[in-house]
Tab-separated table of C-alpha atoms in Angstrom:
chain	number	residue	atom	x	y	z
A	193	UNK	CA	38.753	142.495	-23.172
A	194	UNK	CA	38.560	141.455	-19.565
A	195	UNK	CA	35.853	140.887	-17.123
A	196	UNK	CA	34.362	143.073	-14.828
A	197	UNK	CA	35.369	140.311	-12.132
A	198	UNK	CA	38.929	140.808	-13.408
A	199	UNK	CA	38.863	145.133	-12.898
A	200	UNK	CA	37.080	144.372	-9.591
A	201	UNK	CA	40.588	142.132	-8.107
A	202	UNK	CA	43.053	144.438	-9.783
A	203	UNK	CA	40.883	147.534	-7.670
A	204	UNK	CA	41.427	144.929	-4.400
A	205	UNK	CA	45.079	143.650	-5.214
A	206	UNK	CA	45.927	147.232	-5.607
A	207	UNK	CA	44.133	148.239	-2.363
A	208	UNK	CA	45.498	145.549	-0.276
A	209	UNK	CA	49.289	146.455	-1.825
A	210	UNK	CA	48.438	149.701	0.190
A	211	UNK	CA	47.939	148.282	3.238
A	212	UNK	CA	44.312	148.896	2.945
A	213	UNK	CA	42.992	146.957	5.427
A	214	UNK	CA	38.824	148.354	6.023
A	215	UNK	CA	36.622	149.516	3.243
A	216	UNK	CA	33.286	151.575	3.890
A	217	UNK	CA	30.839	151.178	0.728
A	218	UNK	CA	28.064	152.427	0.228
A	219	UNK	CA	27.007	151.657	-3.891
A	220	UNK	CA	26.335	152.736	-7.125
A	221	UNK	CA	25.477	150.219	-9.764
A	222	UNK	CA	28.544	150.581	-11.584
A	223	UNK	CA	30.744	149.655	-8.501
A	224	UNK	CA	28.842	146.733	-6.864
A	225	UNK	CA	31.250	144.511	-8.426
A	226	UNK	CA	34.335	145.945	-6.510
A	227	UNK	CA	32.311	146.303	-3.777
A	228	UNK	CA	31.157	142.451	-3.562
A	229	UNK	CA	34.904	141.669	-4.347
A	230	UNK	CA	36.115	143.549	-1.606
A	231	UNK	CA	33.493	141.700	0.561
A	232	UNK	CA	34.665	138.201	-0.658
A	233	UNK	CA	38.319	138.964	0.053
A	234	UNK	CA	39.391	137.962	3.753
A	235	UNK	CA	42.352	140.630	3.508
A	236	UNK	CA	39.411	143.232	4.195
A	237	UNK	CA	36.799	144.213	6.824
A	238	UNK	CA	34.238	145.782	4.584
A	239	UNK	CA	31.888	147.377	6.231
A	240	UNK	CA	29.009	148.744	4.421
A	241	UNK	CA	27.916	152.283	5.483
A	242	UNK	CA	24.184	154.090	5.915
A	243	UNK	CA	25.407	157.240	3.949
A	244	UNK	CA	28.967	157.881	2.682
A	245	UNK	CA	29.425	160.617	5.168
A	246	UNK	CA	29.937	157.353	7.694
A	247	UNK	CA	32.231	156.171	5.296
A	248	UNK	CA	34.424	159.506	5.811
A	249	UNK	CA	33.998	159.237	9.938
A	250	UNK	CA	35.161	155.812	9.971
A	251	UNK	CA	38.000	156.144	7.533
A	252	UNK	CA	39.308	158.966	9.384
A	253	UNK	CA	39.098	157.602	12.881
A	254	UNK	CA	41.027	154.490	11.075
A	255	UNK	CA	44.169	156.425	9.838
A	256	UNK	CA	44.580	157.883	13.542
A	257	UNK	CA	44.423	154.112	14.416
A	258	UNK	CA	46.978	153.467	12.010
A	259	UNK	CA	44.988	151.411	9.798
A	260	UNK	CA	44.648	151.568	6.581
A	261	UNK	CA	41.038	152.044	4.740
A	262	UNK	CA	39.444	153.065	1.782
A	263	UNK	CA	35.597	154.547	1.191
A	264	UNK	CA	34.017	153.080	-1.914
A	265	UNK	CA	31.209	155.330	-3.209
A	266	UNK	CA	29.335	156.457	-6.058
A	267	UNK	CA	29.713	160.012	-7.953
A	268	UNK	CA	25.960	161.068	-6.002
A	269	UNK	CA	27.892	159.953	-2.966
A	270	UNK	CA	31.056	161.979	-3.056
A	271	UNK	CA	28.509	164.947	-3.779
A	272	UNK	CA	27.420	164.585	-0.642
A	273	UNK	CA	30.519	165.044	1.403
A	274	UNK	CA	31.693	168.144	0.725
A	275	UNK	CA	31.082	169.285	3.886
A	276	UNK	CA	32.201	166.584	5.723
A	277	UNK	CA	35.746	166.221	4.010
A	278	UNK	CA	36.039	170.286	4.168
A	279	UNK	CA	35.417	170.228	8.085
A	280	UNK	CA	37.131	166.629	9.071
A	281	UNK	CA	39.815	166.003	6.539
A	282	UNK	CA	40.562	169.572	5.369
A	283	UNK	CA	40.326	171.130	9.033
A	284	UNK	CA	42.531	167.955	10.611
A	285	UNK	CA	44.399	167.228	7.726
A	286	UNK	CA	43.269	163.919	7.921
A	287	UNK	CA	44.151	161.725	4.838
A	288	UNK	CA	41.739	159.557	3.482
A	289	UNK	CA	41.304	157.860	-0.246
A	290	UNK	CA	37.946	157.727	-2.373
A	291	UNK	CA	36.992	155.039	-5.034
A	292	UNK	CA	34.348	156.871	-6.970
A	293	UNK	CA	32.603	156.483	-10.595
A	294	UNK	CA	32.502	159.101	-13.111
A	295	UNK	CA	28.618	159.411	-13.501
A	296	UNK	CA	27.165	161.755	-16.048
A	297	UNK	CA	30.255	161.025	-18.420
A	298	UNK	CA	29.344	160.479	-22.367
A	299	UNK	CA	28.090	157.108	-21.961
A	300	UNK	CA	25.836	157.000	-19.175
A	301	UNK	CA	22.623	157.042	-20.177
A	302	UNK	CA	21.019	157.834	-16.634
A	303	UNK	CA	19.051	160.545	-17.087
A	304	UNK	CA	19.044	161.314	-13.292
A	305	UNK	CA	22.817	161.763	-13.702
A	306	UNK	CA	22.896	164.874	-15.818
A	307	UNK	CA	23.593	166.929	-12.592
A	308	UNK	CA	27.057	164.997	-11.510
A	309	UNK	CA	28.304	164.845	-15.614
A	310	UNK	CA	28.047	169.190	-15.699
A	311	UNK	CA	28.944	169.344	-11.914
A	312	UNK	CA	31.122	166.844	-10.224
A	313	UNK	CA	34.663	167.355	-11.176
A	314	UNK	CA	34.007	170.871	-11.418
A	315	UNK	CA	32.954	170.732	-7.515
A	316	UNK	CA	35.981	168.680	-6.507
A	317	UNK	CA	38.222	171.565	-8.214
A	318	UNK	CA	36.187	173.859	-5.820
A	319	UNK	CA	37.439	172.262	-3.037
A	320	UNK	CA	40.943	171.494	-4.248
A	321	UNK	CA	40.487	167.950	-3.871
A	322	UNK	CA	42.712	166.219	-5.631
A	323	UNK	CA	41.877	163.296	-7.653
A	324	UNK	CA	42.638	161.167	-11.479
A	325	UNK	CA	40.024	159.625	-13.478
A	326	UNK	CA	40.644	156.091	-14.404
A	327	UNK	CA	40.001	155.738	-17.932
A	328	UNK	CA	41.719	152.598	-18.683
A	329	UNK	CA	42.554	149.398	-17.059
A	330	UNK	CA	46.211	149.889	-16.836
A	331	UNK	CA	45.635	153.143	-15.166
A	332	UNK	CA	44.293	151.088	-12.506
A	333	UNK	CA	47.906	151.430	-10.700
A	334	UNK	CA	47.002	155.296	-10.042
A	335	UNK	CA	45.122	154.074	-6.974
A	336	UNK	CA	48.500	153.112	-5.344
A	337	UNK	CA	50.019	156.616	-6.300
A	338	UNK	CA	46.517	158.619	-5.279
A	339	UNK	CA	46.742	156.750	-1.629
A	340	UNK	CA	50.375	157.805	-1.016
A	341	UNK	CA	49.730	160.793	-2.388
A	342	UNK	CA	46.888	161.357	0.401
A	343	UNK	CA	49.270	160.262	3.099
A	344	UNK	CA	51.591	163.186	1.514
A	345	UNK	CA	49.466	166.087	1.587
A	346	UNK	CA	47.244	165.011	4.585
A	347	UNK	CA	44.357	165.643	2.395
A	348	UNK	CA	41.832	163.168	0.644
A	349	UNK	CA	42.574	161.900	-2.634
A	350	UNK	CA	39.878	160.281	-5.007
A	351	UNK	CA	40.436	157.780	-7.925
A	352	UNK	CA	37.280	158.272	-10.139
A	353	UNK	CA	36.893	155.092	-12.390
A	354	UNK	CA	34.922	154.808	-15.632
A	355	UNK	CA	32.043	152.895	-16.866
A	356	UNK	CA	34.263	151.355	-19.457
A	357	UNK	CA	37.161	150.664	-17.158
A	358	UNK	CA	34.699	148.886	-14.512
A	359	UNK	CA	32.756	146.912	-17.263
A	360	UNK	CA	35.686	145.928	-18.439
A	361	UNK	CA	36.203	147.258	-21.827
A	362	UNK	CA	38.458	149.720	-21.615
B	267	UNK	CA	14.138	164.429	35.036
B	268	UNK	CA	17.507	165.319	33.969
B	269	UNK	CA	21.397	166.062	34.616
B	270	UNK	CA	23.187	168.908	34.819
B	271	UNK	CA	25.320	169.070	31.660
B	272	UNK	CA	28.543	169.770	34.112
B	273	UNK	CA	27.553	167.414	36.446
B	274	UNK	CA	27.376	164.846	34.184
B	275	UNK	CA	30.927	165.738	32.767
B	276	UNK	CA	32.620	166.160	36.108
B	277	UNK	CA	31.428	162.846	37.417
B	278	UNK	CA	32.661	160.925	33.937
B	279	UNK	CA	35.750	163.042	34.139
B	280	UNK	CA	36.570	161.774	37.723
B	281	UNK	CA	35.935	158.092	36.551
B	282	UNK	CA	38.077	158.558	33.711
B	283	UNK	CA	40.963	156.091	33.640
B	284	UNK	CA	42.562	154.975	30.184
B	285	UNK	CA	40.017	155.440	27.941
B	286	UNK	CA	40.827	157.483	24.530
B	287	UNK	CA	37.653	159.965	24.339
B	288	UNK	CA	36.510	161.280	20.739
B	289	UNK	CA	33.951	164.309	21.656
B	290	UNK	CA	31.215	166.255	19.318
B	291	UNK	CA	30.297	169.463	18.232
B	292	UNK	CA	29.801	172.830	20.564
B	293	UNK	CA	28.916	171.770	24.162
B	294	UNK	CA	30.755	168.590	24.513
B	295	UNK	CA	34.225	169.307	23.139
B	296	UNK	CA	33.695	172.362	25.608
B	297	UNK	CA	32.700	170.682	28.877
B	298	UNK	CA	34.849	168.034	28.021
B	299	UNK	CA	37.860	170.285	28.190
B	300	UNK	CA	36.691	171.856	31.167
B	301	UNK	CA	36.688	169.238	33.498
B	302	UNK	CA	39.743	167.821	31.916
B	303	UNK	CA	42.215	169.969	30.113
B	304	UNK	CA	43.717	167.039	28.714
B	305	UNK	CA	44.293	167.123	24.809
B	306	UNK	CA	46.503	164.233	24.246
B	307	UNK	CA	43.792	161.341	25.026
B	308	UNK	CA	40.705	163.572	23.348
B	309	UNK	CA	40.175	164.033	19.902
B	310	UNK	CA	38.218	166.935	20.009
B	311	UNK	CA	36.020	166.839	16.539
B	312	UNK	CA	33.889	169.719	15.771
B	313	UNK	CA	31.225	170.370	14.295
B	314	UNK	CA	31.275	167.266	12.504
B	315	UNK	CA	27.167	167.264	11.845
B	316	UNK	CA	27.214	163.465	12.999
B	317	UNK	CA	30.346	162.196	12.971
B	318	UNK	CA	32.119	161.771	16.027
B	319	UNK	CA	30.769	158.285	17.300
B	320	UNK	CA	31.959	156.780	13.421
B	321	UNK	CA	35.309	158.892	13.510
B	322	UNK	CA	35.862	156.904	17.330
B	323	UNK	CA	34.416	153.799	15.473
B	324	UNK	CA	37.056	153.731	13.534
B	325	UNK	CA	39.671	154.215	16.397
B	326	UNK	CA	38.272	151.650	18.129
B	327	UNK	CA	38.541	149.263	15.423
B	328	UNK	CA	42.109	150.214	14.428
B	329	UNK	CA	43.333	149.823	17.873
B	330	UNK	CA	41.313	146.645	20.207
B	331	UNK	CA	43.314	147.195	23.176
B	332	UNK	CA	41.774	150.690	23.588
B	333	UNK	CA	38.812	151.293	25.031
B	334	UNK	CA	37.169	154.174	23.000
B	335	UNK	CA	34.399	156.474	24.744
B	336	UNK	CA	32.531	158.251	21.725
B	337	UNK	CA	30.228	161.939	22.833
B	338	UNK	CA	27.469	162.555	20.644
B	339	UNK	CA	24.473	165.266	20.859
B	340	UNK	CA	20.950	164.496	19.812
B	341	UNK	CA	21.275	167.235	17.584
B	342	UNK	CA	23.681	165.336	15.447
B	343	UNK	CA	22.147	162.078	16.483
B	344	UNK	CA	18.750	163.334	14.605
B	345	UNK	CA	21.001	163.672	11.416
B	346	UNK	CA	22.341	160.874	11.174
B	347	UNK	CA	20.614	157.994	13.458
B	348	UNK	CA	21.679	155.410	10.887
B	349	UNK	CA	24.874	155.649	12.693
B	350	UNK	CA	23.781	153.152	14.715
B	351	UNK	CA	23.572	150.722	11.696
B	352	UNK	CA	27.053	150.775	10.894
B	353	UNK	CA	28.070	150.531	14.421
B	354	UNK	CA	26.061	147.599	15.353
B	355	UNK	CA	27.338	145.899	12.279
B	356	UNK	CA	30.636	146.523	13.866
B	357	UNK	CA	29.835	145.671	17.096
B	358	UNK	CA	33.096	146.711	19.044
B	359	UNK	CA	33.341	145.592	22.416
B	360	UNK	CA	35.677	147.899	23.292
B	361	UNK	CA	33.441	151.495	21.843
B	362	UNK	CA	30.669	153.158	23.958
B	363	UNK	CA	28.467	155.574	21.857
B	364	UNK	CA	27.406	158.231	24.374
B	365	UNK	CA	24.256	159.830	23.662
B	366	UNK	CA	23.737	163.188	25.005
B	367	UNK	CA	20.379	163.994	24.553
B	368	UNK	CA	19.465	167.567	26.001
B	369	UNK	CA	16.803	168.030	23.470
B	370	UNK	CA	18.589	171.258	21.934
B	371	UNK	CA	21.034	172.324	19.623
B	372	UNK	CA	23.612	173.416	21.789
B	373	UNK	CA	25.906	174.591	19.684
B	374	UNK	CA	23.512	176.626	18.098
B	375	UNK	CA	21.694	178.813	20.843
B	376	UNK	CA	20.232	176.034	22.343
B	377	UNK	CA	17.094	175.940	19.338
B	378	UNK	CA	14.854	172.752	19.918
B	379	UNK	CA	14.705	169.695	17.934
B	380	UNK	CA	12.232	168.195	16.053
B	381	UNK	CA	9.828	166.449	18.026
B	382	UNK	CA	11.817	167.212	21.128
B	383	UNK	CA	9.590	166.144	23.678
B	384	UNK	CA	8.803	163.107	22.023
B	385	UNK	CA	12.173	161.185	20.162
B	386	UNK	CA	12.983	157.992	21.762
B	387	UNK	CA	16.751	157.319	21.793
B	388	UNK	CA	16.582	153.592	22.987
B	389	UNK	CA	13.862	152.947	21.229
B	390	UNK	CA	15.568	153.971	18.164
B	391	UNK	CA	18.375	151.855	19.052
B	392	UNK	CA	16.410	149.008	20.052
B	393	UNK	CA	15.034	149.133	16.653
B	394	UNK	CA	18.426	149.219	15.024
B	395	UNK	CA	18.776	145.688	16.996
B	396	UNK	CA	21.556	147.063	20.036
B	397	UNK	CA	21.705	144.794	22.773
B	398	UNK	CA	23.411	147.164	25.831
B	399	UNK	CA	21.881	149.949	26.343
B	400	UNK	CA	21.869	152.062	29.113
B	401	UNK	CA	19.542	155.140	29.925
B	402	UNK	CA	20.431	157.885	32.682
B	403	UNK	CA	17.979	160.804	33.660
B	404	UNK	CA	19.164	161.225	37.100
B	405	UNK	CA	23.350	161.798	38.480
B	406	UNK	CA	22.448	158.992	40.922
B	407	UNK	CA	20.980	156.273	38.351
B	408	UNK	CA	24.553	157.193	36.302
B	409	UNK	CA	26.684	156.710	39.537
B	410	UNK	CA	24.965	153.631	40.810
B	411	UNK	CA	25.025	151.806	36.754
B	412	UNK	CA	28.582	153.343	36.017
B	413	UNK	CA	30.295	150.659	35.694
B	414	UNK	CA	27.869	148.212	34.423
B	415	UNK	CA	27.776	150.646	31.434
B	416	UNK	CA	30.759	151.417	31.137
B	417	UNK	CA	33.359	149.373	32.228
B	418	UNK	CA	31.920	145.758	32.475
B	419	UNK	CA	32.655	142.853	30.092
B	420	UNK	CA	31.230	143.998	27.174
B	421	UNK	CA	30.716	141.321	24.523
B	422	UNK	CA	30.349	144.474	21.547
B	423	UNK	CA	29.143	147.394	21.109
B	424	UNK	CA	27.398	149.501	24.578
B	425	UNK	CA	24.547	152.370	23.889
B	426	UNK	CA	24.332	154.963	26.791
B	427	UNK	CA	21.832	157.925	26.586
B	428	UNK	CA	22.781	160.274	28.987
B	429	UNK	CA	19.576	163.096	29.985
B	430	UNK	CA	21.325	166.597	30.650
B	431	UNK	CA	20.061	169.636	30.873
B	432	UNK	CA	20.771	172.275	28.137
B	433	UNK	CA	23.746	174.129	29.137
B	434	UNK	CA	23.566	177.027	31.943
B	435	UNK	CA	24.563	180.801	30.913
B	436	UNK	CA	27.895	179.939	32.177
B	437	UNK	CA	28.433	176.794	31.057
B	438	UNK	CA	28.229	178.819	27.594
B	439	UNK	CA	30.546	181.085	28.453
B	440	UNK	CA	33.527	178.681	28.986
B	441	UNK	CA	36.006	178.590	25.934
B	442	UNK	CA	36.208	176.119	23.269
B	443	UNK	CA	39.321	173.633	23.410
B	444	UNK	CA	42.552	176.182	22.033
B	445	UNK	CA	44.005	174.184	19.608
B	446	UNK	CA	44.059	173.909	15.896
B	447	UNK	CA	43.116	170.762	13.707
B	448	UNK	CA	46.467	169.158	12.772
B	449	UNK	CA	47.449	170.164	17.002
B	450	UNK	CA	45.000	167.592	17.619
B	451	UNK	CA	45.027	165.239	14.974
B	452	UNK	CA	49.215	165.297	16.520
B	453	UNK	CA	49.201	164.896	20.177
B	454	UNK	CA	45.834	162.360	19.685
B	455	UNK	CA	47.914	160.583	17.197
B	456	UNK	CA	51.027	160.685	18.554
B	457	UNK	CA	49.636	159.432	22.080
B	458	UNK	CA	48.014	156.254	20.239
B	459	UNK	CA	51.671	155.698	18.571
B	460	UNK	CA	53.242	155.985	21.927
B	461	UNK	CA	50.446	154.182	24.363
B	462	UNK	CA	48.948	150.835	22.103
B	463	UNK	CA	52.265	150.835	19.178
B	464	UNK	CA	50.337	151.895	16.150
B	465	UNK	CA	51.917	153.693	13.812
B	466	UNK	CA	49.846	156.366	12.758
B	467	UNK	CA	52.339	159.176	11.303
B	468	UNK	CA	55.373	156.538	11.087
B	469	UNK	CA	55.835	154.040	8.231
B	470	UNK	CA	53.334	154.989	6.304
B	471	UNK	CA	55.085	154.502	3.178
């Protein structure tokens, strides 16, 4: 068993192996510990975002600066951006990487997730977007391999992380 | 009281110097390359619903040497005003968020906005606690404070609402920038590579 502490600085040692240097957030419950980890940590500028469409602006104007980011967002969040990933990172082929939670999984006992558990992954394989759930702590790595992959296809890649993975018990 | 749309452009155009220039959706990514036909220091972003100024924001913070002019419309401004959360957060002395408030959706046919006659651009800003704003409704006001709002010291971020007229039956006529995505995401790229020594398409591995 380890601590959610401990998932949150594996999340941030593998982000900062990347060259991650900026994170956009914008929460969900299940990620405010990475999120306050990535605030702590003085290899970052996290910059929390009004709406995670901001997050995709500023992450993409931050790979043509040759800096590397990473958005941090909930399952409700990524929802949201369909459009803006289809026109901006699709359109430009603009690379960008996506922390996200898999809300709605057996679980989660959020009612008001219902929607993203029969919808989400099926609307990322809509849009082709390519992604891995993280199921288990030593799957954490895949973040590493998701980011280059990004960088590879000049498309977004997302690394969708479980409730038992960030809590720690899984 | 407002500007012409072109005569706005054509006077910014002629003061343009080294600045990298990230424009919005429909009427300024068209103007834009109008007056300039220059697609190496432009990152023309369409139809992003919003994102242009963030997109720049993110230039600007990737590369401090550059100074980073950012076009908006009011159209997209009234989607996503919180914008100007994030960017005063940021604060980046060397990004100006151009407002371009014609009170239309000019990409669109030129339908009004909301509560056209009535939205309040620097008051929104002021709210949103921005410190250098700037407000233009005549081509004299923006010659005479040019440079105060655009080029002085700035100590962060600078807030200029520009008030243009819709665009003319011709100005609607004139094409759209010819290039593809990737073409620009390239020769924008590529420029910031070879101008300020990031390395945006090299070493990324």
């Amino acid at each position: 068993m380890t601590s959610r502490e401990d998932i949150a600085r594996c999340v941030a040692d593998q982000a900062a192996d990347c060259g991650v240097e900026l994170v956009a957030s914008l929460p969900d419950n299940w990620m405010a510990e990475v999120i306050r980890t990535f605030e702590r940590d003085d290899r970052f500028r996290h910059v929390p975002v009004n709406r995670e469409e901001s997050a995709v602006g500023l992450c993409s104007g931050a790979f043509l600066s040759g800096t590397g980011s990473l958005a941090v967002m909930g399952a409700s969040g990524l929802m949201t951006l369909i459009y803006a990933i289809t026109k901006i990172n699709y359109t430009y082929e603009i690379p960008m990487t996506i922390l996200a939670t898999l809300r709605g999984a057996p679980g989660d006992k959020a009612k008001f997730h219902v929607s993203n558990g029969l919808y989400f992954l099926p609307s990322l394989d809509a849009i082709s977007l390519t992604y891995k759930v993280i199921d288990s702590a030593d799957k954490i790595t895949e973040i590493g391999r998701l980011y280059d992959h990004a960088r590879t296809v000049s498309r977004p890649t997302v690394a969708i992380l479980t409730r038992d993975v960030l809590r720690g018990e899984a | 009281m407002a500007i012409p749309y072109r005569a706005a452009f054509q006077f910014l155009a002629n003061q343009w110097a080294d600045e990298l220039v990230v424009t919005s959706a429909g009427n300024s990514s068209q103007m834009w390359w109008d007056v300039t036909r220059d697609a190496d220091r432009v990152f023309y972003l369409d139809a992003s619903m919003s994102l242009s100024t963030l997109l720049a924001s993110g230039v600007a913070y990737g590369v401090p040497q550059a100074k980073v002019w950012a076009f908006m419309g009011d159209g997209a401004f009234a989607m996503n005003p919180g914008m100007l959360m994030v960017e005063r957060d940021l604060n980046l002395p060397n990004f100006t968020h151009v407002l371009l408030s014609n009170r239309v959706y000019g990409g669109t046919s030129d339908l009004d906005l909301p509560n056209k006659p009535i939205n309040d651009y620097v008051g929104m800003a002021k709210s949103m606690g921005l410190e250098r704003i700037w407000s233009f409704e005549t081509l004299s006001q923006l010659e005479g404070d040019f440079d105060a709002a655009f080029r002085g010291n700035a100590e962060g971020h600078r807030f200029v609402v520009l008030e243009l007229d819709p665009f003319t039956p011709d100005d609607h006529a004139i094409e759209e920038p010819p290039m593809d995505g990737p073409e620009i995401k390239f020769r924008f790229g590529r420029y910031i590579e070879k101008v300020y020594g990031a390395r945006v398409f090299t070493g990324q591995f």
